[in-house]
Amino acid sequence: AQTVTQSQPEMSVQEAETVTLSCTYDTSESDYYLFWYKQPPSRQMILVIRQEAYKQQNATENRFSVNFQKAAKSFSLKISDSQLGDAAMYFCAYSRGATNKLIFGTGTLLAVQP
Amino acid sequence: DTEVTQTPKHLVMGMTNKKSLKCEQHMGHRAMYWYKQKAKKPPELMFVYSYEKLSINESVPSRFSPECPNSSLLNLHLHALQPEDSALYLCASSQDRVGGEETQYFGPGTRLLVL
């Protein structure tokens, strides 16, 4: 069975600094998708970034980028120039695609200090 | 536009009540999902509809009854709930396209309290 592990329950970063959130996963599949979702206190789950396992190039979205290491089954999220609005719970998730269930990690609560 | 809407935002109900949660999307997505999320925990999948047919039921108790009247609408009918069913209920949708990466887009959720 696939599992997703986030080993950092809480993290803190100063405004304008960079922070990296860790995620590892376990799967025997070769084709899959990985996601980072953000859930602020307003509670809506917002897609931050996604990565297709067959792509070697790391995904980037503005200040957000990932370090995808397929062999190591690692998928970390880097947030550059952190802003107060980045404070949220961040979930790493895995999917086989096409109505397959999202398997979530336990989440990392990120605090941004002014 | 990646918007999924959910109503109501908050719901308080007694254990003998019958209520419904509603979810709507206008992105042309053909897969829709219900998740249950307890405080400080990740969402847990309840149901998946694909092309208006129930494709996954994660062994959810029968007091939760999903319905997909059309490709844009998803309902969750609630009856005889227990206090432990109090949670945030999230709806999501995705394209359900063969070979697609199937990103799920979430609604804002309904906060349910069962008294």
mmCIF file of C-alpha atoms in Angstrom:
data_model
loop_
_atom_site.group_PDB
_atom_site.id
_atom_site.type_symbol
_atom_site.label_atom_id
_atom_site.label_comp_id
_atom_site.label_asym_id
_atom_site.label_seq_id
_atom_site.Cartn_x
_atom_site.Cartn_y
_atom_site.Cartn_z
ATOM 1 C CA ALA A 1 0.000 0.000 0.000
ATOM 2 C CA GLN A 2 1.120 3.500 -0.727
ATOM 3 C CA THR A 3 2.024 5.751 2.177
ATOM 4 C CA VAL A 4 3.040 9.373 2.509
ATOM 5 C CA THR A 5 5.137 10.617 5.412
ATOM 6 C CA GLN A 6 5.677 14.188 6.575
ATOM 7 C CA SER A 7 8.140 14.094 9.451
ATOM 8 C CA GLN A 8 7.854 17.760 10.464
ATOM 9 C CA PRO A 9 4.588 18.390 12.350
ATOM 10 C CA GLU A 10 5.381 22.094 12.739
ATOM 11 C CA MET A 11 7.838 24.541 11.224
ATOM 12 C CA SER A 12 8.495 28.245 11.531
ATOM 13 C CA VAL A 13 10.116 30.720 9.142
ATOM 14 C CA GLN A 14 10.860 34.422 9.205
ATOM 15 C CA GLU A 15 9.132 36.595 6.669
ATOM 16 C CA ALA A 16 11.182 36.890 3.437
ATOM 17 C CA GLU A 17 13.255 33.802 4.324
ATOM 18 C CA THR A 18 13.226 30.386 2.653
ATOM 19 C CA VAL A 19 11.827 27.212 4.161
ATOM 20 C CA THR A 20 11.752 23.596 2.989
ATOM 21 C CA LEU A 21 9.048 21.122 3.938
ATOM 22 C CA SER A 22 9.874 17.433 3.701
ATOM 23 C CA CYS A 23 7.814 14.594 2.285
ATOM 24 C CA THR A 24 8.654 10.980 1.578
ATOM 25 C CA TYR A 25 6.421 8.341 0.094
ATOM 26 C CA ASP A 26 6.378 4.660 -0.556
ATOM 27 C CA THR A 27 5.031 3.045 -3.694
ATOM 28 C CA SER A 28 5.848 0.212 -6.046
ATOM 29 C CA GLU A 29 4.285 2.038 -9.003
ATOM 30 C CA SER A 30 6.320 3.824 -11.659
ATOM 31 C CA ASP A 31 3.627 6.234 -12.855
ATOM 32 C CA TYR A 32 2.021 8.490 -10.277
ATOM 33 C CA TYR A 33 1.477 12.102 -9.310
ATOM 34 C CA LEU A 34 2.565 14.092 -6.302
ATOM 35 C CA PHE A 35 0.955 17.225 -4.939
ATOM 36 C CA TRP A 36 1.404 19.846 -2.275
ATOM 37 C CA TYR A 37 -1.803 21.329 -0.937
ATOM 38 C CA LYS A 38 -2.081 24.290 1.416
ATOM 39 C CA GLN A 39 -4.918 24.617 3.936
ATOM 40 C CA PRO A 40 -5.047 27.997 5.694
ATOM 41 C CA PRO A 41 -7.234 28.581 8.758
ATOM 42 C CA SER A 42 -10.016 29.510 6.315
ATOM 43 C CA ARG A 43 -9.913 25.732 5.698
ATOM 44 C CA GLN A 44 -10.088 25.603 1.887
ATOM 45 C CA MET A 45 -7.592 23.102 0.472
ATOM 46 C CA ILE A 46 -5.617 24.926 -2.212
ATOM 47 C CA LEU A 47 -3.328 23.274 -4.749
ATOM 48 C CA VAL A 48 0.187 24.679 -4.463
ATOM 49 C CA ILE A 49 2.118 22.568 -6.934
ATOM 50 C CA ARG A 50 2.045 19.184 -8.654
ATOM 51 C CA GLN A 51 4.659 16.851 -10.111
ATOM 52 C CA GLU A 52 4.297 14.014 -12.586
ATOM 53 C CA ALA A 53 6.581 11.128 -11.686
ATOM 54 C CA TYR A 54 7.641 10.608 -15.314
ATOM 55 C CA LYS A 55 9.008 14.152 -15.520
ATOM 56 C CA GLN A 56 12.572 14.585 -14.353
ATOM 57 C CA GLN A 57 12.345 18.361 -14.228
ATOM 58 C CA ASN A 58 11.278 19.745 -10.858
ATOM 59 C CA ALA A 59 8.012 21.700 -10.899
ATOM 60 C CA THR A 60 7.990 25.384 -9.995
ATOM 61 C CA GLU A 61 5.165 27.851 -9.387
ATOM 62 C CA ASN A 62 6.379 31.370 -8.646
ATOM 63 C CA ARG A 63 7.891 31.257 -5.117
ATOM 64 C CA PHE A 64 7.149 27.538 -4.725
ATOM 65 C CA SER A 65 9.381 24.781 -6.069
ATOM 66 C CA VAL A 66 9.876 21.104 -5.404
ATOM 67 C CA ASN A 67 12.875 18.836 -5.148
ATOM 68 C CA PHE A 68 11.661 15.543 -6.587
ATOM 69 C CA GLN A 69 14.014 12.607 -6.039
ATOM 70 C CA LYS A 70 12.261 9.594 -7.560
ATOM 71 C CA ALA A 71 14.809 6.993 -6.558
ATOM 72 C CA ALA A 72 14.818 8.221 -2.971
ATOM 73 C CA LYS A 73 11.003 8.656 -3.042
ATOM 74 C CA SER A 74 11.360 12.166 -1.723
ATOM 75 C CA PHE A 75 9.269 15.226 -2.643
ATOM 76 C CA SER A 76 10.170 18.344 -0.671
ATOM 77 C CA LEU A 77 8.591 21.789 -1.074
ATOM 78 C CA LYS A 78 10.683 24.943 -0.989
ATOM 79 C CA ILE A 79 8.994 28.256 -0.288
ATOM 80 C CA SER A 80 11.145 31.269 -1.142
ATOM 81 C CA ASP A 81 10.605 34.831 0.115
ATOM 82 C CA SER A 82 8.054 33.608 2.661
ATOM 83 C CA GLN A 83 5.024 35.814 3.197
ATOM 84 C CA LEU A 84 2.571 36.056 6.080
ATOM 85 C CA GLY A 85 -0.100 34.594 3.819
ATOM 86 C CA ASP A 86 1.939 31.402 3.474
ATOM 87 C CA ALA A 87 1.069 30.445 7.050
ATOM 88 C CA ALA A 88 -1.044 27.291 6.770
ATOM 89 C CA MET A 89 -1.115 23.526 7.088
ATOM 90 C CA TYR A 90 0.698 21.965 4.149
ATOM 91 C CA PHE A 91 -0.233 18.469 3.006
ATOM 92 C CA CYS A 92 1.829 16.321 0.688
ATOM 93 C CA ALA A 93 -0.300 13.920 -1.358
ATOM 94 C CA TYR A 94 0.144 11.006 -3.769
ATOM 95 C CA SER A 95 -2.178 9.763 -6.481
ATOM 96 C CA ARG A 96 -2.145 7.130 -9.185
ATOM 97 C CA GLY A 97 -4.388 9.500 -11.215
ATOM 98 C CA ALA A 98 -7.854 9.103 -12.855
ATOM 99 C CA THR A 99 -10.240 9.054 -9.869
ATOM 100 C CA ASN A 100 -7.730 7.281 -7.713
ATOM 101 C CA LYS A 101 -7.790 8.409 -4.135
ATOM 102 C CA LEU A 102 -5.421 11.044 -2.911
ATOM 103 C CA ILE A 103 -3.231 9.653 -0.157
ATOM 104 C CA PHE A 104 -2.264 12.443 2.195
ATOM 105 C CA GLY A 105 0.591 12.855 4.621
ATOM 106 C CA THR A 106 -0.165 14.006 8.154
ATOM 107 C CA GLY A 107 0.622 17.623 7.348
ATOM 108 C CA THR A 108 3.141 20.280 8.389
ATOM 109 C CA LEU A 109 1.873 23.386 10.134
ATOM 110 C CA LEU A 110 3.910 26.353 8.899
ATOM 111 C CA ALA A 111 4.089 29.565 10.910
ATOM 112 C CA VAL A 112 5.511 32.732 9.330
ATOM 113 C CA GLN A 113 7.025 35.214 11.783
ATOM 114 C CA PRO A 114 6.953 38.942 10.889
ATOM 115 C CA ASP B 1 -11.791 28.960 -13.250
ATOM 116 C CA THR B 2 -11.027 26.304 -10.641
ATOM 117 C CA GLU B 3 -13.984 26.879 -8.357
ATOM 118 C CA VAL B 4 -15.891 24.315 -6.379
ATOM 119 C CA THR B 5 -18.683 25.678 -4.204
ATOM 120 C CA GLN B 6 -20.228 24.072 -1.152
ATOM 121 C CA THR B 7 -23.326 24.910 0.854
ATOM 122 C CA PRO B 8 -23.955 25.420 3.662
ATOM 123 C CA LYS B 9 -20.730 26.694 5.206
ATOM 124 C CA HIS B 10 -21.817 25.627 8.668
ATOM 125 C CA LEU B 11 -24.430 23.110 9.792
ATOM 126 C CA VAL B 12 -25.610 22.118 13.254
ATOM 127 C CA MET B 13 -27.928 19.134 13.485
ATOM 128 C CA GLY B 14 -29.363 16.792 16.045
ATOM 129 C CA MET B 15 -28.910 13.051 15.881
ATOM 130 C CA THR B 16 -32.469 12.537 14.616
ATOM 131 C CA ASN B 17 -32.326 15.189 11.895
ATOM 132 C CA LYS B 18 -32.035 14.711 8.160
ATOM 133 C CA LYS B 19 -29.937 17.234 6.294
ATOM 134 C CA SER B 20 -28.028 17.497 3.020
ATOM 135 C CA LEU B 21 -24.721 18.971 1.945
ATOM 136 C CA LYS B 22 -24.400 20.345 -1.566
ATOM 137 C CA CYS B 23 -21.411 20.684 -3.856
ATOM 138 C CA GLU B 24 -21.283 22.285 -7.294
ATOM 139 C CA GLN B 25 -18.622 22.736 -9.961
ATOM 140 C CA HIS B 26 -18.769 24.301 -13.419
ATOM 141 C CA MET B 27 -15.361 23.258 -14.716
ATOM 142 C CA GLY B 28 -16.698 20.406 -16.833
ATOM 143 C CA HIS B 29 -15.132 17.888 -14.488
ATOM 144 C CA ARG B 30 -16.567 14.363 -14.572
ATOM 145 C CA ALA B 31 -15.259 13.059 -11.251
ATOM 146 C CA MET B 32 -16.427 14.323 -7.880
ATOM 147 C CA TYR B 33 -15.364 13.363 -4.373
ATOM 148 C CA TRP B 34 -16.475 13.621 -0.744
ATOM 149 C CA TYR B 35 -13.862 13.780 2.000
ATOM 150 C CA LYS B 36 -14.207 13.961 5.767
ATOM 151 C CA GLN B 37 -11.604 15.889 7.734
ATOM 152 C CA LYS B 38 -11.183 15.943 11.494
ATOM 153 C CA ALA B 39 -9.303 18.779 13.183
ATOM 154 C CA LYS B 40 -5.540 18.738 12.543
ATOM 155 C CA LYS B 41 -5.815 15.579 10.445
ATOM 156 C CA PRO B 42 -5.589 15.006 6.692
ATOM 157 C CA PRO B 43 -8.786 14.509 4.685
ATOM 158 C CA GLU B 44 -10.145 10.969 4.443
ATOM 159 C CA LEU B 45 -11.858 9.863 1.254
ATOM 160 C CA MET B 46 -15.509 8.834 1.589
ATOM 161 C CA PHE B 47 -16.952 8.536 -1.936
ATOM 162 C CA VAL B 48 -15.942 8.999 -5.568
ATOM 163 C CA TYR B 49 -18.317 9.548 -8.466
ATOM 164 C CA SER B 50 -17.098 9.116 -12.018
ATOM 165 C CA TYR B 51 -19.414 10.131 -14.848
ATOM 166 C CA GLU B 52 -22.286 10.338 -12.344
ATOM 167 C CA LYS B 53 -21.791 6.758 -11.174
ATOM 168 C CA LEU B 54 -20.514 5.802 -7.748
ATOM 169 C CA SER B 55 -17.094 4.270 -8.301
ATOM 170 C CA ILE B 56 -15.591 4.209 -4.803
ATOM 171 C CA ASN B 57 -17.256 3.868 -1.401
ATOM 172 C CA GLU B 58 -14.648 3.710 1.340
ATOM 173 C CA SER B 59 -16.858 1.577 3.603
ATOM 174 C CA VAL B 60 -18.767 4.613 4.800
ATOM 175 C CA PRO B 61 -21.692 4.006 7.208
ATOM 176 C CA SER B 62 -25.111 4.048 5.563
ATOM 177 C CA ARG B 63 -26.150 7.130 7.539
ATOM 178 C CA PHE B 64 -24.172 8.975 4.845
ATOM 179 C CA SER B 65 -25.838 8.718 1.444
ATOM 180 C CA PRO B 66 -24.231 10.335 -1.605
ATOM 181 C CA GLU B 67 -26.083 11.403 -4.716
ATOM 182 C CA CYS B 68 -24.875 12.781 -8.045
ATOM 183 C CA PRO B 69 -27.919 14.242 -9.880
ATOM 184 C CA ASN B 70 -25.773 15.467 -12.790
ATOM 185 C CA SER B 71 -22.151 16.008 -13.686
ATOM 186 C CA SER B 72 -22.013 19.387 -11.940
ATOM 187 C CA LEU B 73 -23.749 18.532 -8.683
ATOM 188 C CA LEU B 74 -22.921 16.286 -5.775
ATOM 189 C CA ASN B 75 -25.012 15.892 -2.643
ATOM 190 C CA LEU B 76 -24.360 14.163 0.647
ATOM 191 C CA HIS B 77 -27.521 13.211 2.529
ATOM 192 C CA LEU B 78 -27.148 12.874 6.274
ATOM 193 C CA HIS B 79 -29.461 10.934 8.584
ATOM 194 C CA ALA B 80 -29.191 9.738 12.177
ATOM 195 C CA LEU B 81 -25.642 10.984 12.557
ATOM 196 C CA GLN B 82 -23.532 10.526 15.659
ATOM 197 C CA PRO B 83 -21.543 13.207 17.506
ATOM 198 C CA GLU B 84 -18.323 11.621 16.218
ATOM 199 C CA ASP B 85 -19.447 12.511 12.683
ATOM 200 C CA SER B 86 -18.790 16.161 13.497
ATOM 201 C CA ALA B 87 -16.075 17.261 11.072
ATOM 202 C CA LEU B 88 -15.262 19.369 8.033
ATOM 203 C CA TYR B 89 -16.736 17.816 4.897
ATOM 204 C CA LEU B 90 -14.836 18.660 1.748
ATOM 205 C CA CYS B 91 -15.952 18.217 -1.825
ATOM 206 C CA ALA B 92 -13.492 17.985 -4.708
ATOM 207 C CA SER B 93 -13.642 17.500 -8.457
ATOM 208 C CA SER B 94 -11.262 16.431 -11.212
ATOM 209 C CA GLN B 95 -11.359 15.969 -14.967
ATOM 210 C CA ASP B 96 -11.431 12.142 -15.039
ATOM 211 C CA ARG B 97 -9.759 12.094 -18.408
ATOM 212 C CA VAL B 98 -7.917 9.003 -19.631
ATOM 213 C CA GLY B 99 -4.218 9.617 -19.183
ATOM 214 C CA GLY B 100 -4.893 12.831 -17.311
ATOM 215 C CA GLU B 101 -3.022 13.792 -14.175
ATOM 216 C CA GLU B 102 -6.253 14.204 -12.308
ATOM 217 C CA THR B 103 -5.587 17.145 -10.068
ATOM 218 C CA GLN B 104 -8.360 17.395 -7.514
ATOM 219 C CA TYR B 105 -9.730 20.872 -6.800
ATOM 220 C CA PHE B 106 -11.402 21.352 -3.453
ATOM 221 C CA GLY B 107 -14.328 23.400 -2.252
ATOM 222 C CA PRO B 108 -14.261 25.456 0.967
ATOM 223 C CA GLY B 109 -15.992 22.738 2.984
ATOM 224 C CA THR B 110 -18.997 22.465 5.264
ATOM 225 C CA ARG B 111 -18.301 22.518 9.000
ATOM 226 C CA LEU B 112 -20.755 20.014 10.536
ATOM 227 C CA LEU B 113 -21.594 19.787 14.229
ATOM 228 C CA VAL B 114 -23.785 16.925 15.438
ATOM 229 C CA LEU B 115 -25.360 17.438 18.842
#
